[in-house]
Amino acid sequence: MEETKQLVETITDGIQDKKGQDIVIADLQKIDGAIAKYFVICQGQSPTQVEAIAESIGDKVREHLHEKPVNVAGLGTDQWIAIDFVDVMVHVFLPEVRKFYDLENLWEDAQLTKIPNIA
């Protein structure tokens, strides 16, 4: 369990390193049939920033925890990149795509933690 929390913290660091914004951590552990223990959702202001955030997450996790994602989807379109670390799913969006899919409210029973933006 501690490893999963460490993974979430490392992912959050990777997002903040590239100035990703509006980070929300959704705790899905009490939800039956959830595909992961946590969702980490954030956004970048441009396709370039979305890709940079995704790369930063991968680099940080590899560097600090010696883990790699089992899958990464959306690279190349850079509107929504999903990074699958099995227990933790990361979603990096452009703002309008994030608003459209509204993942935070899709899992309304999840406990949501909002991380303040770094100025």
PDB file of N, CA, C and O in Angstrom, residues 41 101-109 112:
ATOM      1  N   ILE A  41      -5.279  12.994 -12.198  1.00  0.00           N
ATOM      2  CA  ILE A  41      -5.778  13.750 -13.346  1.00  0.00           C
ATOM      3  C   ILE A  41      -5.171  15.156 -13.299  1.00  0.00           C
ATOM      4  O   ILE A  41      -5.121  15.774 -12.226  1.00  0.00           O
ATOM      5  N   TYR A 101     -14.582  15.060 -21.015  1.00  0.00           N
ATOM      6  CA  TYR A 101     -14.659  13.717 -20.430  1.00  0.00           C
ATOM      7  C   TYR A 101     -15.015  13.723 -18.948  1.00  0.00           C
ATOM      8  O   TYR A 101     -15.576  12.760 -18.443  1.00  0.00           O
ATOM      9  N   ASP A 102     -14.676  14.799 -18.246  1.00  0.00           N
ATOM     10  CA  ASP A 102     -15.106  15.020 -16.866  1.00  0.00           C
ATOM     11  C   ASP A 102     -14.899  13.786 -15.980  1.00  0.00           C
ATOM     12  O   ASP A 102     -15.822  13.327 -15.300  1.00  0.00           O
ATOM     13  N   LEU A 103     -13.694  13.230 -15.995  1.00  0.00           N
ATOM     14  CA  LEU A 103     -13.409  12.007 -15.237  1.00  0.00           C
ATOM     15  C   LEU A 103     -13.637  12.155 -13.739  1.00  0.00           C
ATOM     16  O   LEU A 103     -14.040  11.198 -13.078  1.00  0.00           O
ATOM     17  N   GLU A 104     -13.394  13.344 -13.206  1.00  0.00           N
ATOM     18  CA  GLU A 104     -13.577  13.535 -11.762  1.00  0.00           C
ATOM     19  C   GLU A 104     -14.993  13.200 -11.328  1.00  0.00           C
ATOM     20  O   GLU A 104     -15.211  12.624 -10.265  1.00  0.00           O
ATOM     21  N   ASN A 105     -15.968  13.563 -12.156  1.00  0.00           N
ATOM     22  CA  ASN A 105     -17.360  13.326 -11.785  1.00  0.00           C
ATOM     23  C   ASN A 105     -17.868  11.967 -12.243  1.00  0.00           C
ATOM     24  O   ASN A 105     -18.906  11.506 -11.784  1.00  0.00           O
ATOM     25  N   LEU A 106     -17.128  11.328 -13.149  1.00  0.00           N
ATOM     26  CA  LEU A 106     -17.491   9.980 -13.588  1.00  0.00           C
ATOM     27  C   LEU A 106     -17.412   9.005 -12.411  1.00  0.00           C
ATOM     28  O   LEU A 106     -18.231   8.117 -12.269  1.00  0.00           O
ATOM     29  N   TRP A 107     -16.401   9.208 -11.581  1.00  0.00           N
ATOM     30  CA  TRP A 107     -16.208   8.368 -10.389  1.00  0.00           C
ATOM     31  C   TRP A 107     -16.665   9.167  -9.177  1.00  0.00           C
ATOM     32  O   TRP A 107     -15.883   9.489  -8.294  1.00  0.00           O
ATOM     33  N   GLU A 108     -17.963   9.492  -9.128  1.00  0.00           N
ATOM     34  CA  GLU A 108     -18.453  10.401  -8.096  1.00  0.00           C
ATOM     35  C   GLU A 108     -18.335   9.848  -6.678  1.00  0.00           C
ATOM     36  O   GLU A 108     -18.342  10.606  -5.715  1.00  0.00           O
ATOM     37  N   ASP A 109     -18.221   8.529  -6.519  1.00  0.00           N
ATOM     38  CA  ASP A 109     -18.064   7.948  -5.186  1.00  0.00           C
ATOM     39  C   ASP A 109     -16.621   7.992  -4.698  1.00  0.00           C
ATOM     40  O   ASP A 109     -16.343   7.669  -3.552  1.00  0.00           O
ATOM     41  N   LEU A 112     -11.904  12.638  -3.622  1.00  0.00           N
ATOM     42  CA  LEU A 112     -11.069  13.482  -4.476  1.00  0.00           C
ATOM     43  C   LEU A 112     -10.174  14.386  -3.632  1.00  0.00           C
ATOM     44  O   LEU A 112     -10.645  15.008  -2.685  1.00  0.00           O
TER      45      LEU A 112
END
